[in-house]
């Protein structure tokens, strides 16, 4: 994590990004990986457009938001300035928000249940529009957390790809906060390997370097870039 004082909210975004990129490069070198194979998703939830713009000015183009409504209020204006943005939904998606989410996001990382998969397929059949999709795996099988249980993952992935013909290109997980993340990263990788899925979104501000060692292609970093969030 950045050595800057992230608790104050007074943080130099460009400095933090430089430090994080240096850490990513070092983690890739240690794992004998190409840094170009790891995408930094800048998690901009709960930060206003002016603060997020600092990362855009620094050259970052891949961002993550948790809520459709917040993204709708922030990103259309930023896209007008920076049209090559790639926006990821990394929070839960209600089925009644599918239309709005598809219009806003380039990637939805949180396909987490059959009802949502069917809603996305229905909208795609009606409009022809569907972003790239990741399936969220609940590797810790936590009751309070969204995601497909590992034991159900194979059947769900096959349903999404073969029956619904959805553009599933990767998997995503959020390990339990009180557990060592490595086994969860390993589990996600094994499930992805079984299905030939190269994209693995795993690792956040506190563990993205470890995630890279275990094959992460996307790391989702917010606090270490933007500072503490104004909830």
PDB file of C-alpha atoms in Angstrom:
ATOM      1  CA  UNK A   1       0.000   0.000   0.000  1.00  0.00           C
ATOM      2  CA  UNK A   2       1.109   3.544  -0.587  1.00  0.00           C
ATOM      3  CA  UNK A   3       3.183   5.062   2.172  1.00  0.00           C
ATOM      4  CA  UNK A   4       1.226   8.318   1.913  1.00  0.00           C
ATOM      5  CA  UNK A   5      -1.184   9.260   4.682  1.00  0.00           C
ATOM      6  CA  UNK A   6      -4.304   7.698   3.253  1.00  0.00           C
ATOM      7  CA  UNK A   7      -6.442   8.336   6.298  1.00  0.00           C
ATOM      8  CA  UNK A   8      -6.410  12.096   5.861  1.00  0.00           C
ATOM      9  CA  UNK A   9      -7.927  12.114   2.411  1.00  0.00           C
ATOM     10  CA  UNK A  10      -5.156  14.577   1.422  1.00  0.00           C
ATOM     11  CA  UNK A  11      -3.252  12.455  -0.995  1.00  0.00           C
ATOM     12  CA  UNK A  12      -1.241  13.024  -4.147  1.00  0.00           C
ATOM     13  CA  UNK A  13      -2.940  10.774  -6.657  1.00  0.00           C
ATOM     14  CA  UNK A  14      -0.093  10.909  -9.190  1.00  0.00           C
ATOM     15  CA  UNK A  15       2.496   9.980  -6.549  1.00  0.00           C
ATOM     16  CA  UNK A  16       0.331   7.137  -5.307  1.00  0.00           C
ATOM     17  CA  UNK A  17      -0.188   5.815  -8.810  1.00  0.00           C
ATOM     18  CA  UNK A  18       3.543   5.900  -9.474  1.00  0.00           C
ATOM     19  CA  UNK A  19       4.209   3.959  -6.277  1.00  0.00           C
ATOM     20  CA  UNK A  20       1.519   1.391  -7.006  1.00  0.00           C
ATOM     21  CA  UNK A  21       2.772   0.892 -10.548  1.00  0.00           C
ATOM     22  CA  UNK A  22       6.268   0.376  -9.184  1.00  0.00           C
ATOM     23  CA  UNK A  23       4.906  -2.248  -6.799  1.00  0.00           C
ATOM     24  CA  UNK A  24       3.017  -3.953  -9.624  1.00  0.00           C
ATOM     25  CA  UNK A  25       6.158  -4.023 -11.751  1.00  0.00           C
ATOM     26  CA  UNK A  26       8.183  -5.512  -8.889  1.00  0.00           C
ATOM     27  CA  UNK A  27       5.537  -8.145  -8.158  1.00  0.00           C
ATOM     28  CA  UNK A  28       5.444  -9.085 -11.835  1.00  0.00           C
ATOM     29  CA  UNK A  29       9.221  -9.351 -11.990  1.00  0.00           C
ATOM     30  CA  UNK A  30       9.232 -11.598  -8.927  1.00  0.00           C
ATOM     31  CA  UNK A  31       6.577 -13.804 -10.528  1.00  0.00           C
ATOM     32  CA  UNK A  32       8.282 -13.780 -13.935  1.00  0.00           C
ATOM     33  CA  UNK A  33       5.297 -12.034 -15.470  1.00  0.00           C
ATOM     34  CA  UNK A  34       4.964  -9.168 -17.931  1.00  0.00           C
ATOM     35  CA  UNK A  35       3.658  -6.032 -16.157  1.00  0.00           C
ATOM     36  CA  UNK A  36       1.652  -5.344 -19.295  1.00  0.00           C
ATOM     37  CA  UNK A  37      -0.490  -8.381 -18.455  1.00  0.00           C
ATOM     38  CA  UNK A  38      -1.783  -6.785 -15.240  1.00  0.00           C
ATOM     39  CA  UNK A  39      -4.465  -4.093 -15.459  1.00  0.00           C
ATOM     40  CA  UNK A  40      -4.825  -1.625 -12.596  1.00  0.00           C
ATOM     41  CA  UNK A  41      -8.510  -0.905 -12.039  1.00  0.00           C
ATOM     42  CA  UNK A  42      -8.662   2.428 -10.208  1.00  0.00           C
ATOM     43  CA  UNK A  43     -11.578   2.123  -7.794  1.00  0.00           C
ATOM     44  CA  UNK A  44     -13.201   5.526  -7.764  1.00  0.00           C
ATOM     45  CA  UNK A  45     -16.336   4.824  -5.731  1.00  0.00           C
ATOM     46  CA  UNK A  46     -17.251   7.543  -3.229  1.00  0.00           C
ATOM     47  CA  UNK A  47     -14.800   9.988  -4.814  1.00  0.00           C
ATOM     48  CA  UNK A  48     -16.019  12.995  -6.747  1.00  0.00           C
ATOM     49  CA  UNK A  49     -15.250  13.694 -10.386  1.00  0.00           C
ATOM     50  CA  UNK A  50     -12.609  16.334  -9.664  1.00  0.00           C
ATOM     51  CA  UNK A  51     -10.596  13.915  -7.514  1.00  0.00           C
ATOM     52  CA  UNK A  52     -10.977  11.086 -10.030  1.00  0.00           C
ATOM     53  CA  UNK A  53      -9.881  13.400 -12.849  1.00  0.00           C
ATOM     54  CA  UNK A  54      -6.389  13.491 -11.296  1.00  0.00           C
ATOM     55  CA  UNK A  55      -5.929   9.834 -12.198  1.00  0.00           C
ATOM     56  CA  UNK A  56      -7.275  10.458 -15.697  1.00  0.00           C
ATOM     57  CA  UNK A  57      -4.837  13.315 -16.206  1.00  0.00           C
ATOM     58  CA  UNK A  58      -2.100  10.934 -15.039  1.00  0.00           C
ATOM     59  CA  UNK A  59      -3.013   8.637 -17.909  1.00  0.00           C
ATOM     60  CA  UNK A  60      -5.182   6.020 -16.213  1.00  0.00           C
ATOM     61  CA  UNK A  61      -8.182   4.840 -18.151  1.00  0.00           C
ATOM     62  CA  UNK A  62      -9.586   1.773 -16.337  1.00  0.00           C
ATOM     63  CA  UNK A  63     -11.865   2.537 -13.379  1.00  0.00           C
ATOM     64  CA  UNK A  64     -14.208   0.674 -11.085  1.00  0.00           C
ATOM     65  CA  UNK A  65     -17.462   1.786  -9.499  1.00  0.00           C
ATOM     66  CA  UNK A  66     -19.715  -0.033  -7.033  1.00  0.00           C
ATOM     67  CA  UNK A  67     -23.073   1.586  -7.736  1.00  0.00           C
ATOM     68  CA  UNK A  68     -24.916   2.249 -10.968  1.00  0.00           C
ATOM     69  CA  UNK A  69     -26.512   5.443  -9.672  1.00  0.00           C
ATOM     70  CA  UNK A  70     -23.210   6.961  -8.532  1.00  0.00           C
ATOM     71  CA  UNK A  71     -21.546   6.086 -11.816  1.00  0.00           C
ATOM     72  CA  UNK A  72     -24.429   7.655 -13.757  1.00  0.00           C
ATOM     73  CA  UNK A  73     -23.867  10.939 -11.970  1.00  0.00           C
ATOM     74  CA  UNK A  74     -20.109  11.002 -12.426  1.00  0.00           C
ATOM     75  CA  UNK A  75     -18.922   9.288 -15.577  1.00  0.00           C
ATOM     76  CA  UNK A  76     -20.871  10.700 -18.532  1.00  0.00           C
ATOM     77  CA  UNK A  77     -19.160  14.051 -17.968  1.00  0.00           C
ATOM     78  CA  UNK A  78     -15.752  12.461 -17.512  1.00  0.00           C
ATOM     79  CA  UNK A  79     -16.231  10.365 -20.652  1.00  0.00           C
ATOM     80  CA  UNK A  80     -16.879  13.554 -22.594  1.00  0.00           C
ATOM     81  CA  UNK A  81     -13.382  14.698 -21.575  1.00  0.00           C
ATOM     82  CA  UNK A  82     -11.705  11.278 -21.787  1.00  0.00           C
ATOM     83  CA  UNK A  83     -13.610   9.130 -24.311  1.00  0.00           C
ATOM     84  CA  UNK A  84     -11.271   6.130 -24.074  1.00  0.00           C
ATOM     85  CA  UNK A  85     -12.288   5.233 -20.513  1.00  0.00           C
ATOM     86  CA  UNK A  86     -13.004   1.589 -19.635  1.00  0.00           C
ATOM     87  CA  UNK A  87     -15.485   1.474 -16.763  1.00  0.00           C
ATOM     88  CA  UNK A  88     -16.016  -1.647 -14.633  1.00  0.00           C
ATOM     89  CA  UNK A  89     -18.944  -2.363 -12.331  1.00  0.00           C
ATOM     90  CA  UNK A  90     -17.387  -4.062  -9.299  1.00  0.00           C
ATOM     91  CA  UNK A  91     -20.366  -3.911  -6.945  1.00  0.00           C
ATOM     92  CA  UNK A  92     -23.614  -5.884  -6.822  1.00  0.00           C
ATOM     93  CA  UNK A  93     -26.099  -5.345  -9.620  1.00  0.00           C
ATOM     94  CA  UNK A  94     -29.861  -5.465  -9.104  1.00  0.00           C
ATOM     95  CA  UNK A  95     -31.785  -6.904 -12.020  1.00  0.00           C
ATOM     96  CA  UNK A  96     -33.901  -3.761 -12.310  1.00  0.00           C
ATOM     97  CA  UNK A  97     -30.691  -1.803 -12.981  1.00  0.00           C
ATOM     98  CA  UNK A  98     -29.479  -3.999 -15.845  1.00  0.00           C
ATOM     99  CA  UNK A  99     -30.532  -1.564 -18.580  1.00  0.00           C
ATOM    100  CA  UNK A 100     -28.719   1.343 -16.907  1.00  0.00           C
ATOM    101  CA  UNK A 101     -25.642  -0.757 -16.133  1.00  0.00           C
ATOM    102  CA  UNK A 102     -25.294  -1.992 -19.699  1.00  0.00           C
ATOM    103  CA  UNK A 103     -25.501   1.580 -20.960  1.00  0.00           C
ATOM    104  CA  UNK A 104     -22.824   2.811 -18.520  1.00  0.00           C
ATOM    105  CA  UNK A 105     -20.267   0.052 -18.077  1.00  0.00           C
ATOM    106  CA  UNK A 106     -17.814  -1.609 -20.426  1.00  0.00           C
ATOM    107  CA  UNK A 107     -17.334  -4.550 -18.058  1.00  0.00           C
ATOM    108  CA  UNK A 108     -19.587  -6.013 -15.352  1.00  0.00           C
ATOM    109  CA  UNK A 109     -17.430  -8.000 -12.922  1.00  0.00           C
ATOM    110  CA  UNK A 110     -20.197  -9.159 -10.620  1.00  0.00           C
ATOM    111  CA  UNK A 111     -22.398 -11.688 -12.386  1.00  0.00           C
ATOM    112  CA  UNK A 112     -23.268 -13.563  -9.227  1.00  0.00           C
ATOM    113  CA  UNK A 113     -26.542 -15.466  -9.623  1.00  0.00           C
ATOM    114  CA  UNK A 114     -28.749 -17.105 -12.268  1.00  0.00           C
ATOM    115  CA  UNK A 115     -31.434 -14.404 -12.046  1.00  0.00           C
ATOM    116  CA  UNK A 116     -28.919 -11.729 -13.037  1.00  0.00           C
ATOM    117  CA  UNK A 117     -27.417 -13.848 -15.799  1.00  0.00           C
ATOM    118  CA  UNK A 118     -30.868 -14.394 -17.271  1.00  0.00           C
ATOM    119  CA  UNK A 119     -31.702 -10.691 -17.019  1.00  0.00           C
ATOM    120  CA  UNK A 120     -28.510  -9.788 -18.878  1.00  0.00           C
ATOM    121  CA  UNK A 121     -29.259 -12.365 -21.567  1.00  0.00           C
ATOM    122  CA  UNK A 122     -32.835 -11.117 -21.932  1.00  0.00           C
ATOM    123  CA  UNK A 123     -31.644  -7.523 -22.299  1.00  0.00           C
ATOM    124  CA  UNK A 124     -29.008  -8.622 -24.828  1.00  0.00           C
ATOM    125  CA  UNK A 125     -31.611 -10.493 -26.861  1.00  0.00           C
ATOM    126  CA  UNK A 126     -33.845  -7.421 -26.859  1.00  0.00           C
ATOM    127  CA  UNK A 127     -31.237  -4.751 -27.594  1.00  0.00           C
ATOM    128  CA  UNK A 128     -28.159  -6.532 -28.890  1.00  0.00           C
ATOM    129  CA  UNK A 129     -26.104  -4.862 -26.151  1.00  0.00           C
ATOM    130  CA  UNK A 130     -24.028  -6.633 -23.536  1.00  0.00           C
ATOM    131  CA  UNK A 131     -20.680  -5.634 -22.026  1.00  0.00           C
ATOM    132  CA  UNK A 132     -17.925  -8.108 -21.226  1.00  0.00           C
ATOM    133  CA  UNK A 133     -18.766 -10.079 -18.101  1.00  0.00           C
ATOM    134  CA  UNK A 134     -16.868 -11.626 -15.193  1.00  0.00           C
ATOM    135  CA  UNK A 135     -18.454 -14.151 -12.838  1.00  0.00           C
ATOM    136  CA  UNK A 136     -18.028 -13.417  -9.137  1.00  0.00           C
ATOM    137  CA  UNK A 137     -17.002 -16.460  -7.115  1.00  0.00           C
ATOM    138  CA  UNK A 138     -17.652 -16.420  -3.367  1.00  0.00           C
ATOM    139  CA  UNK A 139     -14.441 -18.266  -2.556  1.00  0.00           C
ATOM    140  CA  UNK A 140     -14.970 -17.950   1.192  1.00  0.00           C
ATOM    141  CA  UNK A 141     -18.607 -19.104   0.968  1.00  0.00           C
ATOM    142  CA  UNK A 142     -19.582 -16.153   3.162  1.00  0.00           C
ATOM    143  CA  UNK A 143     -23.332 -15.864   3.707  1.00  0.00           C
ATOM    144  CA  UNK A 144     -23.276 -12.053   3.672  1.00  0.00           C
ATOM    145  CA  UNK A 145     -21.287 -11.847   0.444  1.00  0.00           C
ATOM    146  CA  UNK A 146     -22.521 -12.159  -3.129  1.00  0.00           C
ATOM    147  CA  UNK A 147     -21.097 -14.651  -5.559  1.00  0.00           C
ATOM    148  CA  UNK A 148     -21.382 -18.208  -6.790  1.00  0.00           C
ATOM    149  CA  UNK A 149     -20.210 -20.899  -4.367  1.00  0.00           C
ATOM    150  CA  UNK A 150     -17.140 -22.763  -5.658  1.00  0.00           C
ATOM    151  CA  UNK A 151     -19.062 -26.045  -5.754  1.00  0.00           C
ATOM    152  CA  UNK A 152     -21.628 -24.464  -8.091  1.00  0.00           C
ATOM    153  CA  UNK A 153     -19.145 -22.549 -10.236  1.00  0.00           C
ATOM    154  CA  UNK A 154     -18.634 -25.098 -13.015  1.00  0.00           C
ATOM    155  CA  UNK A 155     -22.350 -25.531 -13.719  1.00  0.00           C
ATOM    156  CA  UNK A 156     -23.007 -21.779 -13.535  1.00  0.00           C
ATOM    157  CA  UNK A 157     -20.151 -20.901 -15.876  1.00  0.00           C
ATOM    158  CA  UNK A 158     -21.341 -23.508 -18.383  1.00  0.00           C
ATOM    159  CA  UNK A 159     -24.920 -22.225 -18.180  1.00  0.00           C
ATOM    160  CA  UNK A 160     -23.827 -18.644 -18.786  1.00  0.00           C
ATOM    161  CA  UNK A 161     -21.567 -19.493 -21.699  1.00  0.00           C
ATOM    162  CA  UNK A 162     -23.307 -22.403 -23.397  1.00  0.00           C
ATOM    163  CA  UNK A 163     -27.008 -21.871 -22.713  1.00  0.00           C
ATOM    164  CA  UNK A 164     -27.257 -18.093 -22.417  1.00  0.00           C
ATOM    165  CA  UNK A 165     -24.341 -17.342 -24.771  1.00  0.00           C
ATOM    166  CA  UNK A 166     -23.146 -14.526 -22.507  1.00  0.00           C
ATOM    167  CA  UNK A 167     -19.692 -12.985 -23.093  1.00  0.00           C
ATOM    168  CA  UNK A 168     -18.053 -14.410 -19.964  1.00  0.00           C
ATOM    169  CA  UNK A 169     -14.372 -13.539 -20.191  1.00  0.00           C
ATOM    170  CA  UNK A 170     -13.140 -13.869 -16.595  1.00  0.00           C
ATOM    171  CA  UNK A 171     -13.715 -14.497 -12.911  1.00  0.00           C
ATOM    172  CA  UNK A 172     -13.613 -12.217  -9.881  1.00  0.00           C
ATOM    173  CA  UNK A 173     -13.350 -12.768  -6.134  1.00  0.00           C
ATOM    174  CA  UNK A 174     -13.162 -10.856  -2.856  1.00  0.00           C
ATOM    175  CA  UNK A 175     -11.474 -13.009  -0.184  1.00  0.00           C
ATOM    176  CA  UNK A 176     -12.703 -12.828   3.435  1.00  0.00           C
ATOM    177  CA  UNK A 177     -11.084  -9.897   5.223  1.00  0.00           C
ATOM    178  CA  UNK A 178      -9.926 -12.015   8.158  1.00  0.00           C
ATOM    179  CA  UNK A 179      -8.269 -14.789   6.149  1.00  0.00           C
ATOM    180  CA  UNK A 180      -5.033 -15.227   4.255  1.00  0.00           C
ATOM    181  CA  UNK A 181      -5.979 -14.367   0.654  1.00  0.00           C
ATOM    182  CA  UNK A 182      -3.573 -16.734  -1.108  1.00  0.00           C
ATOM    183  CA  UNK A 183      -5.797 -19.865  -0.919  1.00  0.00           C
ATOM    184  CA  UNK A 184      -8.698 -17.871  -2.329  1.00  0.00           C
ATOM    185  CA  UNK A 185      -6.594 -16.578  -5.211  1.00  0.00           C
ATOM    186  CA  UNK A 186      -5.428 -20.133  -5.874  1.00  0.00           C
ATOM    187  CA  UNK A 187      -8.996 -21.441  -5.876  1.00  0.00           C
ATOM    188  CA  UNK A 188     -10.158 -18.782  -8.315  1.00  0.00           C
ATOM    189  CA  UNK A 189      -7.250 -19.614 -10.595  1.00  0.00           C
ATOM    190  CA  UNK A 190      -8.104 -23.319 -10.607  1.00  0.00           C
ATOM    191  CA  UNK A 191     -11.727 -22.638 -11.518  1.00  0.00           C
ATOM    192  CA  UNK A 192     -10.643 -20.235 -14.262  1.00  0.00           C
ATOM    193  CA  UNK A 193      -8.152 -22.761 -15.645  1.00  0.00           C
ATOM    194  CA  UNK A 194     -10.827 -25.458 -15.886  1.00  0.00           C
ATOM    195  CA  UNK A 195     -12.831 -23.214 -18.185  1.00  0.00           C
ATOM    196  CA  UNK A 196     -10.011 -21.643 -20.159  1.00  0.00           C
ATOM    197  CA  UNK A 197     -10.681 -18.200 -18.685  1.00  0.00           C
ATOM    198  CA  UNK A 198      -7.533 -16.078 -18.726  1.00  0.00           C
ATOM    199  CA  UNK A 199      -8.887 -13.064 -16.834  1.00  0.00           C
ATOM    200  CA  UNK A 200      -8.812 -13.140 -13.030  1.00  0.00           C
ATOM    201  CA  UNK A 201      -9.866 -10.003 -11.146  1.00  0.00           C
ATOM    202  CA  UNK A 202      -8.482 -10.371  -7.643  1.00  0.00           C
ATOM    203  CA  UNK A 203      -6.489  -8.272  -5.214  1.00  0.00           C
ATOM    204  CA  UNK A 204      -7.237  -4.893  -3.684  1.00  0.00           C
ATOM    205  CA  UNK A 205      -5.254  -2.157  -1.895  1.00  0.00           C
ATOM    206  CA  UNK A 206      -3.993  -4.469   0.831  1.00  0.00           C
ATOM    207  CA  UNK A 207      -3.138  -7.571  -1.176  1.00  0.00           C
ATOM    208  CA  UNK A 208      -2.723  -6.729  -4.862  1.00  0.00           C
ATOM    209  CA  UNK A 209       0.957  -7.726  -4.891  1.00  0.00           C
ATOM    210  CA  UNK A 210       0.084 -11.167  -3.534  1.00  0.00           C
ATOM    211  CA  UNK A 211      -2.712 -11.467  -6.075  1.00  0.00           C
ATOM    212  CA  UNK A 212      -0.261 -10.824  -8.893  1.00  0.00           C
ATOM    213  CA  UNK A 213       1.911 -13.679  -7.663  1.00  0.00           C
ATOM    214  CA  UNK A 214      -1.118 -15.941  -7.964  1.00  0.00           C
ATOM    215  CA  UNK A 215      -2.045 -14.871 -11.476  1.00  0.00           C
ATOM    216  CA  UNK A 216      -4.253 -11.781 -11.168  1.00  0.00           C
ATOM    217  CA  UNK A 217      -4.782 -10.012 -14.475  1.00  0.00           C
ATOM    218  CA  UNK A 218      -6.826  -7.204 -12.895  1.00  0.00           C
ATOM    219  CA  UNK A 219      -6.210  -5.650  -9.485  1.00  0.00           C
ATOM    220  CA  UNK A 220      -8.819  -3.327  -7.994  1.00  0.00           C
ATOM    221  CA  UNK A 221      -7.159  -0.540  -5.995  1.00  0.00           C
ATOM    222  CA  UNK A 222      -8.958   2.426  -4.477  1.00  0.00           C
ATOM    223  CA  UNK A 223      -7.804   3.678  -1.086  1.00  0.00           C
ATOM    224  CA  UNK A 224      -4.123   3.396  -1.967  1.00  0.00           C
ATOM    225  CA  UNK A 225      -4.744   5.680  -4.950  1.00  0.00           C
ATOM    226  CA  UNK A 226      -7.392   8.175  -3.861  1.00  0.00           C
ATOM    227  CA  UNK A 227      -7.174   8.137  -0.070  1.00  0.00           C
ATOM    228  CA  UNK A 228      -9.981   7.487   2.368  1.00  0.00           C
ATOM    229  CA  UNK A 229     -13.485   7.674   0.977  1.00  0.00           C
ATOM    230  CA  UNK A 230     -16.071  10.238   2.011  1.00  0.00           C
ATOM    231  CA  UNK A 231     -19.003   7.946   2.769  1.00  0.00           C
TER     232      UNK A 231
END
